[in-house]
């Protein structure tokens, strides 16, 4: 079986070069061809010796995921559905803004964590994506956006906020992060790459050592009893432990704060009293808040908080000295907004049958 070189970061590519009897600098050349110029044909890598090109073609491939469909929203947001084998597909979303272009990528086919307001979580879990499939989303998007390795980058920021929980696919995600930061590959700074987690505490500590990029934590509730329901992994890693992990992360973080994401669910977590409780909860953690108006999907059972309620909630945080942004909903006409990503997932956890039963019971 030929190896897929998109699976390798610099360290692994250097080891591979050694195995086939090549010097370490070849690894940097290869990275540059594959990721900076988006080349997938060894024959076109003009500064590699012919004999090396032949050797590479015999032992390796450069295989990004295939695109199943592409859509463009009225606001310019673009979404690609990428095949990841066995009938599964995941979404990648590009959000153009005046000063930056952000690519939101997936890390798993589905998600096992069952947050109640998330359509990915409702679908079940199939498998972890490989490093090639994770970085392949960036590889593809660059190509689709017409970037040829010259001039200003179209993708200036990457957020790991698509399908899946990145910290539960740790090694493959870290391999992809290394490539995002590598000057021979995508050359992004650590502040421009944000990993979002639902709160996998040991993963946060491991990330702080392996590759401390900007951290976003999905908080969504001001106390354990509500968070246990909305984000069930809270039962394993309750708020006190999660906030302590955030405090530890600050020491190595590329920015001097952690971003807390908070989805605004009408009548569930959006009252003034809950905002006050939240202020008290995070008082020892240098943080910013990102309020996300809930994006609905069929049978979600939740409603989005009204703009008035969201601004009242925001004011409580702001008055306590916290910087708050309210996320603009982008791409909802192509189901590309946060939490609407459904990809195509063959659930392996047999969760659906249970869900149907639950739904029948509640009828
Ligand atoms: N698993 C990671 C990253 C993917 S989800 C995490 O949970 O953080 C990215 C963000 O979208 C998270 O903050 C998540 O809570 C939020 N989200 C999920 N479903 C949503 C929905 N229906 N509307 C708005 N935001 C949602
Ligand atoms: Fe998984 Fe994140 Fe969705 Fe929760 S919000 S189910 S952790 S993708």
CSV table of C-alpha atoms and ligand atoms in Angstrom, one decimal:
chain,number,residue,atom,x,y,z
A,1,UNK,CA,0.0,0.0,0.0
A,2,UNK,CA,1.5,3.4,-0.9
A,3,UNK,CA,1.5,5.9,1.9
A,4,UNK,CA,-0.5,9.1,1.6
A,5,UNK,CA,2.1,11.9,2.1
A,6,UNK,CA,-0.7,14.3,3.1
A,7,UNK,CA,-0.8,12.3,6.4
A,8,UNK,CA,2.7,13.5,7.3
A,9,UNK,CA,3.9,16.6,9.1
A,10,UNK,CA,7.5,17.7,8.8
A,11,UNK,CA,8.8,15.3,11.4
A,12,UNK,CA,7.1,12.3,9.8
A,13,UNK,CA,8.0,13.3,6.3
A,14,UNK,CA,11.6,13.7,7.4
A,15,UNK,CA,11.5,10.1,8.8
A,16,UNK,CA,9.9,8.9,5.5
A,17,UNK,CA,12.7,10.6,3.5
A,18,UNK,CA,15.3,8.9,5.7
A,19,UNK,CA,13.6,5.5,5.1
A,20,UNK,CA,13.8,5.9,1.3
A,21,UNK,CA,17.4,7.1,1.6
A,22,UNK,CA,16.9,10.8,1.0
A,23,UNK,CA,18.2,13.8,2.8
A,24,UNK,CA,16.1,15.7,5.4
A,25,UNK,CA,15.8,18.9,3.3
A,26,UNK,CA,13.8,16.9,0.7
A,27,UNK,CA,11.0,16.8,3.3
A,28,UNK,CA,10.8,20.6,3.3
A,29,UNK,CA,10.8,20.7,-0.5
A,30,UNK,CA,8.0,18.1,-0.6
A,31,UNK,CA,5.9,20.0,1.9
A,32,UNK,CA,6.3,23.2,-0.1
A,33,UNK,CA,5.1,21.5,-3.3
A,34,UNK,CA,2.2,19.7,-1.7
A,35,UNK,CA,0.9,22.3,0.6
A,36,UNK,CA,2.1,25.7,-0.5
A,37,UNK,CA,1.6,25.1,-4.2
A,38,UNK,CA,-1.1,22.4,-3.9
A,39,UNK,CA,0.7,20.0,-6.2
A,40,UNK,CA,-0.4,16.4,-6.2
A,41,UNK,CA,1.7,15.2,-9.2
A,42,UNK,CA,5.3,14.1,-8.3
A,43,UNK,CA,6.2,14.5,-12.0
A,44,UNK,CA,5.6,18.3,-11.8
A,45,UNK,CA,7.9,18.8,-8.8
A,46,UNK,CA,10.6,20.3,-11.0
A,47,UNK,CA,13.4,20.8,-8.5
A,48,UNK,CA,13.4,17.2,-7.4
A,49,UNK,CA,15.7,14.8,-9.2
A,50,UNK,CA,14.0,12.6,-11.7
A,51,UNK,CA,15.1,9.5,-9.9
A,52,UNK,CA,13.5,10.8,-6.7
A,53,UNK,CA,10.3,11.6,-8.5
A,54,UNK,CA,10.2,8.0,-9.8
A,55,UNK,CA,10.9,6.6,-6.3
A,56,UNK,CA,8.2,8.7,-4.8
A,57,UNK,CA,5.6,7.7,-7.4
A,58,UNK,CA,6.4,4.0,-6.6
A,59,UNK,CA,6.0,4.3,-2.8
A,60,UNK,CA,3.7,7.2,-2.1
A,61,UNK,CA,0.6,9.1,-3.2
A,62,UNK,CA,-0.8,12.6,-2.6
A,63,UNK,CA,-4.4,12.0,-2.0
A,64,UNK,CA,-6.8,14.7,-0.7
A,65,UNK,CA,-10.4,13.9,0.0
A,66,UNK,CA,-12.8,14.1,-3.0
A,67,UNK,CA,-15.4,16.8,-3.3
A,68,UNK,CA,-19.0,15.5,-3.3
A,69,UNK,CA,-20.7,18.9,-3.7
A,70,UNK,CA,-19.9,22.6,-3.4
A,71,UNK,CA,-22.3,25.4,-2.6
A,72,UNK,CA,-22.1,29.2,-2.4
A,73,UNK,CA,-24.3,31.2,-0.1
A,74,UNK,CA,-25.9,34.6,-1.0
A,75,UNK,CA,-23.4,36.2,1.5
A,76,UNK,CA,-20.4,34.6,-0.2
A,77,UNK,CA,-19.9,31.8,2.3
A,78,UNK,CA,-18.9,28.6,0.6
A,79,UNK,CA,-19.4,25.0,1.7
A,80,UNK,CA,-17.8,21.8,0.4
A,81,UNK,CA,-18.9,18.3,1.3
A,82,UNK,CA,-15.9,16.1,1.2
A,83,UNK,CA,-16.0,12.3,0.8
A,84,UNK,CA,-14.1,10.5,3.5
A,85,UNK,CA,-14.9,6.9,2.4
A,86,UNK,CA,-17.5,4.3,3.2
A,87,UNK,CA,-20.3,6.6,2.2
A,88,UNK,CA,-19.3,9.2,4.8
A,89,UNK,CA,-18.8,12.9,4.0
A,90,UNK,CA,-17.8,15.9,6.1
A,91,UNK,CA,-18.3,19.7,5.6
A,92,UNK,CA,-15.7,22.5,5.3
A,93,UNK,CA,-16.9,26.1,5.2
A,94,UNK,CA,-15.2,29.2,4.0
A,95,UNK,CA,-16.3,32.5,5.4
A,96,UNK,CA,-15.0,35.6,3.6
A,97,UNK,CA,-14.8,38.9,5.6
A,98,UNK,CA,-13.2,42.3,4.8
A,99,UNK,CA,-9.9,41.7,6.6
A,100,UNK,CA,-9.7,37.9,6.7
A,101,UNK,CA,-10.9,34.7,5.2
A,102,UNK,CA,-11.7,31.9,7.6
A,103,UNK,CA,-11.9,28.2,6.9
A,104,UNK,CA,-14.0,26.1,9.3
A,105,UNK,CA,-12.9,22.5,9.2
A,106,UNK,CA,-14.2,19.1,10.5
A,107,UNK,CA,-12.1,16.6,12.5
A,108,UNK,CA,-14.4,13.6,12.8
A,109,UNK,CA,-17.2,12.0,10.7
A,110,UNK,CA,-20.0,12.7,13.2
A,111,UNK,CA,-19.5,13.2,16.9
A,112,UNK,CA,-20.0,11.0,19.9
A,113,UNK,CA,-20.7,13.7,22.4
A,114,UNK,CA,-24.4,14.2,21.9
A,115,UNK,CA,-24.7,17.9,22.8
A,116,UNK,CA,-28.5,18.4,22.6
A,117,UNK,CA,-28.5,21.5,20.4
A,118,UNK,CA,-26.0,20.3,17.8
A,119,UNK,CA,-27.1,18.6,14.6
A,120,UNK,CA,-23.7,16.8,14.2
A,121,UNK,CA,-24.2,15.4,17.7
A,122,UNK,CA,-27.6,14.2,16.8
A,123,UNK,CA,-26.2,12.1,14.0
A,124,UNK,CA,-23.9,9.8,15.8
A,125,UNK,CA,-20.3,9.0,15.3
A,126,UNK,CA,-18.6,7.1,12.6
A,127,UNK,CA,-14.8,7.6,12.8
A,128,UNK,CA,-11.9,9.9,13.3
A,129,UNK,CA,-10.6,11.7,10.2
A,130,UNK,CA,-7.0,11.1,9.3
A,131,UNK,CA,-4.4,13.9,9.2
A,132,UNK,CA,-4.7,13.8,5.4
A,133,UNK,CA,-8.5,14.2,5.5
A,134,UNK,CA,-8.2,17.1,8.0
A,135,UNK,CA,-5.5,19.1,6.2
A,136,UNK,CA,-7.1,18.0,2.9
A,137,UNK,CA,-9.9,20.4,3.6
A,138,UNK,CA,-7.5,23.2,3.6
A,139,UNK,CA,-5.7,21.8,0.6
A,140,UNK,CA,-9.0,21.7,-1.3
A,141,UNK,CA,-10.3,25.0,-0.2
A,142,UNK,CA,-7.1,26.7,-1.3
A,143,UNK,CA,-7.5,25.1,-4.7
A,144,UNK,CA,-11.2,25.8,-5.1
A,145,UNK,CA,-10.6,29.5,-4.1
A,146,UNK,CA,-7.9,29.8,-6.8
A,147,UNK,CA,-4.9,30.2,-4.6
A,148,UNK,CA,-1.7,29.1,-6.4
A,149,UNK,CA,0.9,29.8,-3.7
A,150,UNK,CA,1.6,33.3,-5.0
A,151,UNK,CA,0.4,36.6,-3.5
A,152,UNK,CA,-1.7,37.1,-0.4
A,153,UNK,CA,-3.3,34.0,1.1
A,154,UNK,CA,-7.0,33.7,0.7
A,155,UNK,CA,-7.3,31.6,3.8
A,156,UNK,CA,-5.9,33.7,6.7
A,157,UNK,CA,-7.5,31.9,9.6
A,158,UNK,CA,-8.6,28.4,10.4
A,159,UNK,CA,-11.1,27.3,13.0
A,160,UNK,CA,-11.6,23.7,14.1
A,161,UNK,CA,-15.3,24.2,14.6
A,162,UNK,CA,-16.9,21.9,12.0
A,163,UNK,CA,-18.0,18.4,12.7
A,164,UNK,CA,-16.5,16.5,15.6
A,165,UNK,CA,-14.6,17.0,18.8
A,166,UNK,CA,-11.0,17.7,17.8
A,167,UNK,CA,-9.5,16.7,21.2
A,168,UNK,CA,-10.9,13.2,20.8
A,169,UNK,CA,-8.9,12.8,17.6
A,170,UNK,CA,-5.8,14.2,19.2
A,171,UNK,CA,-2.8,12.8,17.2
A,172,UNK,CA,-4.3,13.3,13.8
A,173,UNK,CA,-5.5,16.8,14.7
A,174,UNK,CA,-2.0,17.8,16.0
A,175,UNK,CA,-0.4,16.5,12.8
A,176,UNK,CA,-2.7,18.7,10.8
A,177,UNK,CA,-2.0,21.7,13.2
A,178,UNK,CA,1.7,21.3,12.6
A,179,UNK,CA,1.1,21.5,8.9
A,180,UNK,CA,-1.1,24.6,9.3
A,181,UNK,CA,1.7,26.4,11.2
A,182,UNK,CA,4.7,25.1,9.1
A,183,UNK,CA,6.2,27.9,6.9
A,184,UNK,CA,6.7,25.4,4.1
A,185,UNK,CA,3.1,24.4,4.2
A,186,UNK,CA,0.4,26.9,5.2
A,187,UNK,CA,2.5,29.3,7.4
A,188,UNK,CA,-0.3,30.4,9.7
A,189,UNK,CA,0.5,31.9,13.0
A,190,UNK,CA,-0.7,30.2,16.2
A,191,UNK,CA,-3.1,33.1,16.9
A,192,UNK,CA,-4.9,32.5,13.6
A,193,UNK,CA,-5.6,28.9,14.2
A,194,UNK,CA,-8.4,28.2,16.8
A,195,UNK,CA,-9.3,24.8,18.2
A,196,UNK,CA,-12.8,24.6,19.7
A,197,UNK,CA,-13.5,22.0,22.3
A,198,UNK,CA,-16.6,21.0,24.2
A,199,UNK,CA,-14.3,20.6,27.3
A,200,UNK,CA,-12.2,17.5,27.1
A,201,UNK,CA,-10.0,18.5,30.0
A,202,UNK,CA,-7.0,16.0,29.6
A,203,UNK,CA,-7.0,17.0,25.9
A,204,UNK,CA,-6.6,20.7,26.7
A,205,UNK,CA,-3.5,19.9,28.8
A,206,UNK,CA,-2.1,17.7,26.1
A,207,UNK,CA,-2.6,20.4,23.5
A,208,UNK,CA,-0.8,23.0,25.7
A,209,UNK,CA,2.3,20.8,25.4
A,210,UNK,CA,1.9,19.5,21.8
A,211,UNK,CA,0.8,22.6,19.9
A,212,UNK,CA,-0.7,25.5,21.8
A,213,UNK,CA,-2.9,27.2,19.2
A,214,UNK,CA,-5.7,29.7,20.2
A,215,UNK,CA,-8.4,27.9,22.3
A,216,UNK,CA,-12.1,28.2,22.2
A,217,UNK,CA,-14.2,26.4,24.8
A,218,UNK,CA,-17.9,25.7,24.3
A,219,UNK,CA,-19.4,26.7,27.7
A,220,UNK,CA,-23.1,27.2,26.9
A,221,UNK,CA,-24.3,27.1,30.6
A,222,UNK,CA,-23.4,28.9,33.8
A,223,UNK,CA,-23.7,25.9,36.1
A,224,UNK,CA,-23.2,22.2,36.1
A,225,UNK,CA,-26.8,21.1,36.3
A,226,UNK,CA,-27.7,22.9,33.1
A,227,UNK,CA,-24.4,22.0,31.4
A,228,UNK,CA,-24.8,18.4,32.2
A,229,UNK,CA,-27.9,18.4,30.0
A,230,UNK,CA,-26.7,20.6,27.1
A,231,UNK,CA,-23.1,19.3,26.9
A,232,UNK,CA,-23.2,15.8,28.4
A,233,UNK,CA,-19.4,15.5,28.6
A,234,UNK,CA,-19.7,18.0,31.5
A,235,UNK,CA,-20.7,15.0,33.7
A,236,UNK,CA,-17.2,13.6,33.1
A,237,UNK,CA,-15.3,17.0,33.3
A,238,UNK,CA,-17.4,19.4,35.3
A,239,UNK,CA,-17.0,23.2,35.2
A,240,UNK,CA,-14.6,23.6,38.0
A,241,UNK,CA,-12.1,21.2,36.3
A,242,UNK,CA,-12.7,22.8,32.9
A,243,UNK,CA,-12.1,26.3,34.1
A,244,UNK,CA,-8.9,25.2,35.9
A,245,UNK,CA,-7.7,23.7,32.7
A,246,UNK,CA,-8.4,27.0,30.9
A,247,UNK,CA,-6.4,28.9,33.5
A,248,UNK,CA,-3.5,26.5,33.0
A,249,UNK,CA,-3.7,26.9,29.2
A,250,UNK,CA,-3.4,30.7,29.4
A,251,UNK,CA,0.2,30.4,30.3
A,252,UNK,CA,1.1,29.0,26.9
A,253,UNK,CA,-1.7,30.3,24.7
A,254,UNK,CA,-0.8,32.5,21.8
A,255,UNK,CA,-3.3,35.1,23.0
A,256,UNK,CA,-3.7,36.1,26.6
A,257,UNK,CA,-7.3,34.9,26.9
A,258,UNK,CA,-9.5,31.9,26.1
A,259,UNK,CA,-12.6,32.4,24.0
A,260,UNK,CA,-15.8,31.0,25.6
A,261,UNK,CA,-18.5,30.1,23.1
A,262,UNK,CA,-22.1,30.4,24.3
A,263,UNK,CA,-25.0,29.3,22.2
A,264,UNK,CA,-28.1,31.4,22.9
A,265,UNK,CA,-31.1,29.2,23.4
A,266,UNK,CA,-34.4,30.9,24.2
A,267,UNK,CA,-35.7,30.3,27.7
A,268,UNK,CA,-32.9,27.8,28.4
A,269,UNK,CA,-29.7,29.6,29.1
A,270,UNK,CA,-30.4,33.3,28.2
A,271,UNK,CA,-31.7,35.0,31.3
A,272,UNK,CA,-30.1,38.0,33.1
A,273,UNK,CA,-29.7,35.8,36.2
A,274,UNK,CA,-27.8,33.3,34.2
A,275,UNK,CA,-25.6,36.0,32.7
A,276,UNK,CA,-24.8,37.1,36.2
A,277,UNK,CA,-24.0,33.6,37.3
A,278,UNK,CA,-21.7,33.3,34.3
A,279,UNK,CA,-19.8,36.4,35.2
A,280,UNK,CA,-19.2,35.0,38.6
A,281,UNK,CA,-18.2,31.6,37.2
A,282,UNK,CA,-15.4,32.9,34.9
A,283,UNK,CA,-14.1,35.7,37.2
A,284,UNK,CA,-10.7,34.0,37.5
A,285,UNK,CA,-10.2,33.2,33.8
A,286,UNK,CA,-8.9,35.8,31.4
A,287,UNK,CA,-11.5,35.4,28.6
A,288,UNK,CA,-13.6,36.8,25.8
A,289,UNK,CA,-17.1,35.7,25.0
A,290,UNK,CA,-18.6,34.8,21.7
A,291,UNK,CA,-22.4,34.6,21.8
A,292,UNK,CA,-23.7,32.3,19.0
A,293,UNK,CA,-27.4,32.8,18.2
A,294,UNK,CA,-28.7,29.2,18.0
A,295,UNK,CA,-29.0,27.9,14.4
A,296,UNK,CA,-32.0,25.6,14.1
A,297,UNK,CA,-32.3,22.3,12.3
A,298,UNK,CA,-35.3,19.9,12.0
A,299,UNK,CA,-36.6,18.6,15.3
A,300,UNK,CA,-34.0,20.4,17.3
A,301,UNK,CA,-36.5,21.3,20.0
A,302,UNK,CA,-34.8,24.6,20.7
A,303,UNK,CA,-35.4,28.2,19.6
A,304,UNK,CA,-33.0,31.0,19.0
A,305,UNK,CA,-33.0,33.8,21.7
A,306,UNK,CA,-34.4,37.1,20.3
A,307,UNK,CA,-32.0,39.9,19.5
A,308,UNK,CA,-33.2,41.9,22.5
A,309,UNK,CA,-32.6,39.0,24.9
A,310,UNK,CA,-29.1,38.5,23.4
A,311,UNK,CA,-28.2,42.2,23.8
A,312,UNK,CA,-29.5,42.2,27.4
A,313,UNK,CA,-27.4,39.1,28.1
A,314,UNK,CA,-24.4,40.7,26.4
A,315,UNK,CA,-24.8,43.9,28.4
A,316,UNK,CA,-24.5,42.0,31.7
A,317,UNK,CA,-21.2,40.5,30.6
A,318,UNK,CA,-19.9,43.8,29.1
A,319,UNK,CA,-20.7,45.7,32.3
A,320,UNK,CA,-18.6,43.2,34.2
A,321,UNK,CA,-15.6,44.1,32.0
A,322,UNK,CA,-15.8,41.1,29.7
A,323,UNK,CA,-15.2,41.6,25.9
A,324,UNK,CA,-18.2,40.1,24.1
A,325,UNK,CA,-18.8,39.5,20.4
A,326,UNK,CA,-22.1,38.2,19.0
A,327,UNK,CA,-21.5,35.9,16.1
A,328,UNK,CA,-23.1,36.9,12.8
A,329,UNK,CA,-24.9,34.0,11.3
A,330,UNK,CA,-23.4,33.3,7.9
A,331,UNK,CA,-24.3,30.8,5.2
A,332,UNK,CA,-27.5,29.6,6.7
A,333,UNK,CA,-29.2,29.4,3.3
A,334,UNK,CA,-26.8,26.6,2.4
A,335,UNK,CA,-26.9,25.0,5.9
A,336,UNK,CA,-23.4,26.1,6.6
A,337,UNK,CA,-23.9,28.0,9.9
A,338,UNK,CA,-22.5,26.7,13.2
A,339,UNK,CA,-24.1,23.5,14.3
A,340,UNK,CA,-25.9,23.0,11.0
A,341,UNK,CA,-23.3,20.8,9.5
A,342,UNK,CA,-24.6,17.3,9.0
A,343,UNK,CA,-22.2,15.9,6.4
A,344,UNK,CA,-23.1,12.3,5.7
A,345,UNK,CA,-22.5,10.0,8.6
A,346,UNK,CA,-23.1,6.3,8.9
A,347,UNK,CA,-23.7,6.0,12.7
A,348,UNK,CA,-21.7,3.2,14.2
A,349,UNK,CA,-22.9,3.8,17.7
A,350,UNK,CA,-26.4,2.5,16.9
A,351,UNK,CA,-27.7,5.6,18.6
A,352,UNK,CA,-30.4,6.4,16.1
A,353,UNK,CA,-32.6,3.5,17.1
A,354,UNK,CA,-32.5,4.8,20.6
A,355,UNK,CA,-33.3,8.3,19.5
A,356,UNK,CA,-36.3,7.2,17.5
A,357,UNK,CA,-37.6,5.5,20.7
A,358,UNK,CA,-37.0,8.6,22.7
A,359,UNK,CA,-38.8,10.7,20.1
A,360,UNK,CA,-41.8,8.3,20.0
A,361,UNK,CA,-42.0,8.4,23.8
A,362,UNK,CA,-42.2,12.2,23.7
A,363,UNK,CA,-45.0,12.3,21.2
B,1,LIG,N1,-16.9,19.9,19.1
B,1,LIG,C1,-16.3,21.2,19.2
B,1,LIG,C2,-16.2,21.9,17.9
B,1,LIG,C3,-17.3,21.8,16.9
B,1,LIG,S1,-18.8,22.7,17.3
B,1,LIG,C4,-17.1,22.0,20.2
B,1,LIG,O1,-18.2,21.5,20.6
B,1,LIG,O2,-16.6,23.0,20.6
B,1,LIG,C5,-18.4,24.4,17.0
B,1,LIG,C6,-19.3,25.3,17.8
B,1,LIG,O3,-20.6,25.3,17.3
B,1,LIG,C7,-19.4,24.9,19.3
B,1,LIG,O4,-19.3,26.0,20.1
B,1,LIG,C8,-20.8,24.4,19.3
B,1,LIG,O5,-21.3,24.4,20.6
B,1,LIG,C9,-21.5,25.3,18.4
B,1,LIG,N2,-22.8,24.8,17.9
B,1,LIG,C10,-23.2,23.5,17.8
B,1,LIG,N3,-24.5,23.4,17.4
B,1,LIG,C11,-24.9,24.7,17.2
B,1,LIG,C12,-26.2,25.3,16.8
B,1,LIG,N4,-27.2,24.5,16.4
B,1,LIG,N5,-26.3,26.6,16.7
B,1,LIG,C13,-25.2,27.4,17.1
B,1,LIG,N6,-24.0,26.9,17.5
B,1,LIG,C14,-23.9,25.6,17.6
B,2,LIG,FE1,-19.8,17.3,19.2
B,2,LIG,FE2,-19.2,19.9,19.4
B,2,LIG,FE3,-21.6,19.1,18.4
B,2,LIG,FE4,-21.0,18.8,21.0
B,2,LIG,S1,-21.2,20.7,19.9
B,2,LIG,S2,-22.0,17.2,19.6
B,2,LIG,S3,-18.9,18.3,20.9
B,2,LIG,S4,-19.6,18.7,17.5
